[in-house]
Each structure stands twice: as C-alpha cells, then as structure tokens.
XYZ file of C-alpha atoms in Angstrom:
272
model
C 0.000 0.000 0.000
C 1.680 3.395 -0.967
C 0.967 7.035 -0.075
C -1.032 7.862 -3.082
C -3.193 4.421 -2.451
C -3.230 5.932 1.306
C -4.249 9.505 -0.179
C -7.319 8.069 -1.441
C -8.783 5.727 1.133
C -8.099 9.022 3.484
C -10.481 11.175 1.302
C -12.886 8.458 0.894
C -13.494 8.287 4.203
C -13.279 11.998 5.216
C -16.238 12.431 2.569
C -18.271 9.533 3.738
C -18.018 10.775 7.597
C -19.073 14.226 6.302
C -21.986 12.529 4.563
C -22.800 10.052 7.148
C -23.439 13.133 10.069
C -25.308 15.185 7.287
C -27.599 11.999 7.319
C -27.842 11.803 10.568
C -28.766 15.622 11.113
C -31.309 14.825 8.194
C -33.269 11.514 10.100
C -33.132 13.307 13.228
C -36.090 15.397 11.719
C -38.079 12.432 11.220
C -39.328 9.707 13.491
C -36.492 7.740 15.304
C -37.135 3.898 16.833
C -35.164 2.986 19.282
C -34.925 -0.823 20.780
C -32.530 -1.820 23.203
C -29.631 -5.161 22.914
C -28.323 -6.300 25.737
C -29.802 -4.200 28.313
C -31.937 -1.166 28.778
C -29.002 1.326 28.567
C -27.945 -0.561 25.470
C -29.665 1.716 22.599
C -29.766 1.090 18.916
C -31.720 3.568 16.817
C -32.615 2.828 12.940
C -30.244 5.754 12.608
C -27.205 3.851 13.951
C -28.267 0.746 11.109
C -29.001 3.439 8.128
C -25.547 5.308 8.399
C -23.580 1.766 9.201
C -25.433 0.344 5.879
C -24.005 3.429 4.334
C -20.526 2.684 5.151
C -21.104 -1.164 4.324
C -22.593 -0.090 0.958
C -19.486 2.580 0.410
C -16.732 -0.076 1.247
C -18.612 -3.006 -1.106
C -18.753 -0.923 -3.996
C -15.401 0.596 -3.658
C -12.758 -1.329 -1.176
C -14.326 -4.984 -1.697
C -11.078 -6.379 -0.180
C -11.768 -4.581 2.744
C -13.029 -5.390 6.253
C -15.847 -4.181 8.463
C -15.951 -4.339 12.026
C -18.678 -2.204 13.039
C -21.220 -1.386 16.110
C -24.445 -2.763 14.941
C -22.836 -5.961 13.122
C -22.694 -5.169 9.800
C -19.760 -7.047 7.489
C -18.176 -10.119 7.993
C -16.877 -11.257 11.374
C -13.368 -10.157 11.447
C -11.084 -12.582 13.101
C -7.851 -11.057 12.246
C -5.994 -8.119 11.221
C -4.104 -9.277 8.487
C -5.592 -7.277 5.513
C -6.989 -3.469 5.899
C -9.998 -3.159 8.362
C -12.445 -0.299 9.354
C -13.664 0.290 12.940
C -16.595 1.908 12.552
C -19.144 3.484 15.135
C -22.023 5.036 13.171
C -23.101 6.934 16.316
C -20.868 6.810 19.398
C -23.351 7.504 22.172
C -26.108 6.434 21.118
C -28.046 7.522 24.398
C -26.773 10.783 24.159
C -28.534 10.907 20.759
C -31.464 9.884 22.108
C -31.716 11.549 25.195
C -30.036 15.433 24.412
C -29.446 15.236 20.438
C -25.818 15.701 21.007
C -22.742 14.564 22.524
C -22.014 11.850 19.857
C -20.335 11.002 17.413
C -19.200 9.374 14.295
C -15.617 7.247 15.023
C -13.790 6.020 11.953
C -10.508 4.127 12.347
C -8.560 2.460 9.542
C -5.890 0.015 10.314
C -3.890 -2.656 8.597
C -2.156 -5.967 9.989
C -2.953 -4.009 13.742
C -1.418 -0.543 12.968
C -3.539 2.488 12.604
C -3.159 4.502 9.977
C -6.429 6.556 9.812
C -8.595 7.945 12.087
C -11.510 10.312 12.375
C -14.005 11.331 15.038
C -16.946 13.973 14.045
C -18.980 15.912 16.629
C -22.102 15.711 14.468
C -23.950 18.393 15.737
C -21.470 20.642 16.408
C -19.573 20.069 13.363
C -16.544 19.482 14.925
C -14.282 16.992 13.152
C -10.780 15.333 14.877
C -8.564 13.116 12.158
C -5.127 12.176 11.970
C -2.828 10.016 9.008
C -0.015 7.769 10.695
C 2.985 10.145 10.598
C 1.057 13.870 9.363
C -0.077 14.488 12.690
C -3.569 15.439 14.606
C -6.127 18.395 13.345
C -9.361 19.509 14.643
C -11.121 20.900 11.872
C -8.229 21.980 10.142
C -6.259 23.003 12.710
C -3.166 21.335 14.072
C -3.209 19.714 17.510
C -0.479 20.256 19.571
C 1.958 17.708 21.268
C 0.289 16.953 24.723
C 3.870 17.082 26.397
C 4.313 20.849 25.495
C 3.038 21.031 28.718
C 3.285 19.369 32.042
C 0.624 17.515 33.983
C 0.133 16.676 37.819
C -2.461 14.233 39.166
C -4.129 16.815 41.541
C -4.240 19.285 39.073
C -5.901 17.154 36.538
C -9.504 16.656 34.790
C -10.729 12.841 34.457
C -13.191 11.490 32.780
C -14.966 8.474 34.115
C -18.682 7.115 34.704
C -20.170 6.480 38.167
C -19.590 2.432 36.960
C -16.349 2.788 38.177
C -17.836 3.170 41.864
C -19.478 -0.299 41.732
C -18.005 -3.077 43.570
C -18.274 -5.624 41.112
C -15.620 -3.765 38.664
C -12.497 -5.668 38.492
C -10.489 -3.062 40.205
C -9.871 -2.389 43.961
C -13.041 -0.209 44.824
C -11.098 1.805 47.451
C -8.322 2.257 45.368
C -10.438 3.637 42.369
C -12.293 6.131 45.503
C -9.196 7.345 46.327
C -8.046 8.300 42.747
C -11.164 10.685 42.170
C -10.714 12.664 45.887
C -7.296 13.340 44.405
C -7.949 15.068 40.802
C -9.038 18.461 40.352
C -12.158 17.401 38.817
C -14.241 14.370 37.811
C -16.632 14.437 34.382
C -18.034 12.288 31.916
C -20.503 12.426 28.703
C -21.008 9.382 27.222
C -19.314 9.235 24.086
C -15.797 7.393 24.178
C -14.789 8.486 21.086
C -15.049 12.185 21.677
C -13.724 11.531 25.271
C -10.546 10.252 23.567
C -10.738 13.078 21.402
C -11.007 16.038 24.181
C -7.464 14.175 25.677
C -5.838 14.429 22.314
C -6.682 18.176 22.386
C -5.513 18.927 25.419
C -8.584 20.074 27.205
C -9.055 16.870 29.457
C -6.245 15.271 30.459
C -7.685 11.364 31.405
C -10.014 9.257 30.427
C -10.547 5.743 31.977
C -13.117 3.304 30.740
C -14.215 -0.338 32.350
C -15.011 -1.616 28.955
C -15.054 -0.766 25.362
C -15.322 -2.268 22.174
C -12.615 -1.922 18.960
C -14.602 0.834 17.199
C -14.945 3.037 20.501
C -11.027 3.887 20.396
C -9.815 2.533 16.864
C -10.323 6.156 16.134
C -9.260 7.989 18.780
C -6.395 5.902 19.384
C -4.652 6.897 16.093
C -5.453 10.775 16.574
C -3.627 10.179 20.335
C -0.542 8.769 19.034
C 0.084 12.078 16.748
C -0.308 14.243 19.714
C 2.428 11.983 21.832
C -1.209 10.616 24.090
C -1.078 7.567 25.071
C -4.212 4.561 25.076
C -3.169 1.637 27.139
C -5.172 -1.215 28.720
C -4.560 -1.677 32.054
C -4.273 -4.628 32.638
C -3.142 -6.004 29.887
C -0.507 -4.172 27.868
C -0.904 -5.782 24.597
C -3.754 -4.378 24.104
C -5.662 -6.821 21.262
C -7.840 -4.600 19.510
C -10.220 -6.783 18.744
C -11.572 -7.538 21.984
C -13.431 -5.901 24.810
C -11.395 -4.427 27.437
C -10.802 -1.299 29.870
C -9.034 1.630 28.798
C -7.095 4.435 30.055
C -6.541 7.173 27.314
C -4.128 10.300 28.982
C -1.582 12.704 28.833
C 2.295 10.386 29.457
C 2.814 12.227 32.773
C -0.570 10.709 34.441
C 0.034 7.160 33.272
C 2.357 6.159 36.672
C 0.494 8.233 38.953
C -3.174 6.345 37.260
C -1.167 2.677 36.872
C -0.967 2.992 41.184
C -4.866 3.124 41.315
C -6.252 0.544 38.761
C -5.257 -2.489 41.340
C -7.156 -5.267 40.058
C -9.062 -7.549 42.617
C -6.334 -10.452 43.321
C -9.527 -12.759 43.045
C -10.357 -11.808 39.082
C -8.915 -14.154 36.888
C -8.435 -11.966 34.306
C-alpha cells in the first residue's frame, strides 16, 4: 500500500463521515425507533443501522477487499488483522442521541495488519471533526493539535473522565483504590461518548479518560489521533492491548500514566 493508495482511502473516508453526520442531522427530523440489545441502557436507533449500511454499501462498492468491524454488526466477522480493516461506530453515544441530540459522534478508524493509519471522530452536531494520518499528525477541523507534552501535567491538578460504573463493587479493580483516585484530581466528568472523550485528551482540554469496557470501534479512532499528539491509550491490565476484543481503557496525557497505573489495582480474586 503506498501514499497515493493511502491519499485516497483518506479522502474516501473523510467524505463519507461528512456525509454520514449530514444523514444523521437529516433523520433526526423524522421519526427515530429505538430498541434496546443487551440491556436497557444498550440503545440502537434505525439511525445507527441506516448510516452503518451506508458505510457497508461505500466499502462493497469501492474497497471490496476490505473489512468491516462495526457497532451494529454489519460485514463479515473479522477474526484477524491481516488485511486493511475499518472500525466503525455510526453513532458513538447512542443515548446521548437519544436523550439530548448531542454529545455523539461518528468514530472512523482504519488500520492494517494491527497498525492504525487513519482515524476520524466527528462531533455531528457541532460540526466538529478530529482526524489524523499515521505520521502527518492530529487536526481539529483543520487546525493542528499540539503535542500533549508541550506542557506538564500533575495528578491533583488534573480533569478525568470516568462514569459512576467505576464506583461499583463488582468492577475488576480495587473499589477503594479507584475512591481514592477521584478525591485526588481536580475534577471528575463524563458524557457518554468514548470516542469524543478520547478526542477532548488528544486536544488537550481533558487530560484522562478511563473506561471499564469498550469495544474496537470506541477507540480505533481515537487511538490513532492520540498517538500524533504523543497521548497515550493503554489497557490496564493487559498491555498488549488486542484490539479486537473488549477491554478497559485508560486514554491520557504520558505524565498521568504512573500516577493512574498505582490506582487501577485489580481484585487479586479476578482471573483476568
């Protein structure tokens, strides 16, 4: 695969993204059904189906060698990384859609045999979009990102964001552990959207974000726009972090990832 073959799959999916969130901005005008998977909090809207179809339908027609791994199950199952796949959420917060009409996202990561090379996260409503090539660096609508480590970061001088999960007992961390992390940050916040979580590290304007569990398409995305800003995305608990599985992550600015390794102690019980 050379540059100019890179060029193109880059613009391809730029204009598709662009498409895909004025789609969404369209449907949300008409009628929306919503049904749940797994649990109650576990939305799907007919929106989330229509744009992935869109993206299936794109990638048939013009990258048939090409994988989908997608949200709503669209594509074939992808059990490895050996050719070029797509990570695709068609709407990244889907409650947040539902609930407030914004907050969410479209995430878009490209990657071949496990190395991401493209990745793009739109703010649909507020027409914000994040991307980054391997190697050309981060923008945000245009605009270049700057290194995270042009500036310094302390733990008690930090903003996290993390959900109230991580207060349950039944996490896989040490509960008191995780309690004493968040009396010891400036601030704790969260909104529902991993991908433009990820995203508001890379800029700079959070400085942590920890998550129990996501899936690949979550932080395909985001992961690629961190590593062109000098971020870091790291599981946990395990540090080869297969992207093809479920798992927690911790997306930050490199001088927090110490000080945040001391308080994910996981429960010398979990087999995991």
């Amino acid at each position: 695969m050379n540059d100019r073959q890179w060029l193109q799959i880059y613009k391809h999916a730029k204009q598709w993204t662009i498409e895909a969130g004025e789609r969404i901005r369209k449907m949300m005008n008409e009628t929306i059904k919503v049904t749940t998977k797994n649990h109650k909090s576990d939305l799907v809207t007919n929106v989330d189906q229509a744009v992935e179809l869109f993206f299936l339908k794109q990638l048939e027609k013009n990258y048939p060698e090409h994988q989908l791994m997608a949200e709503e199950g669209s594509g074939r199952r992808v059990a490895s990384l050996d050719n070029i796949v797509w990570f695709i959420d068609p709407i990244d917060g889907t409650t947040n859609f539902v609930h407030k009409k914004r907050d969410f996202a479209i995430s878009v990561g490209i990657y071949k045999e496990g190395i991401g090379y493209i990745g793009l996260i739109y703010d649909v409503m507020d027409d914000i979009l994040y991307e980054a090539v391997k190697g050309k660096g981060a923008f945000k609508n245009g605009k270049s990102l700057r290194p995270l480590t042009h500036k310094t970061v302390a733990l008690d001088q930090s903003m996290l964001h993390m959900s109230h999960a991580w207060l349950l007992e039944h996490t896989i961390f040490e509960h008191h552990h995780i309690k004493r992390l968040m009396t010891m940050v400036r601030s704790i916040r969260y909104i529902g959207a991993a991908s433009l979580e990820i995203a508001y590290v890379a800029e700079g304007i959070i400085d942590g974000y920890l998550a129990i569990k996501l899936s690949s398409w979550d932080f395909a995305a985001g992961q690629i726009i961190l590593n062109e800003v000098d971020g870091l995305l790291f599981n946990p608990v395990d540090p080869s972090l297969n992207i093809l599985s479920n798992q927690p992550i911790v997306a930050c600015h490199p001088d927090l990832r110490e000080s945040l390794m001391n308080h994910l102690i996981v429960k010398k019980n979990d087999s995991r």
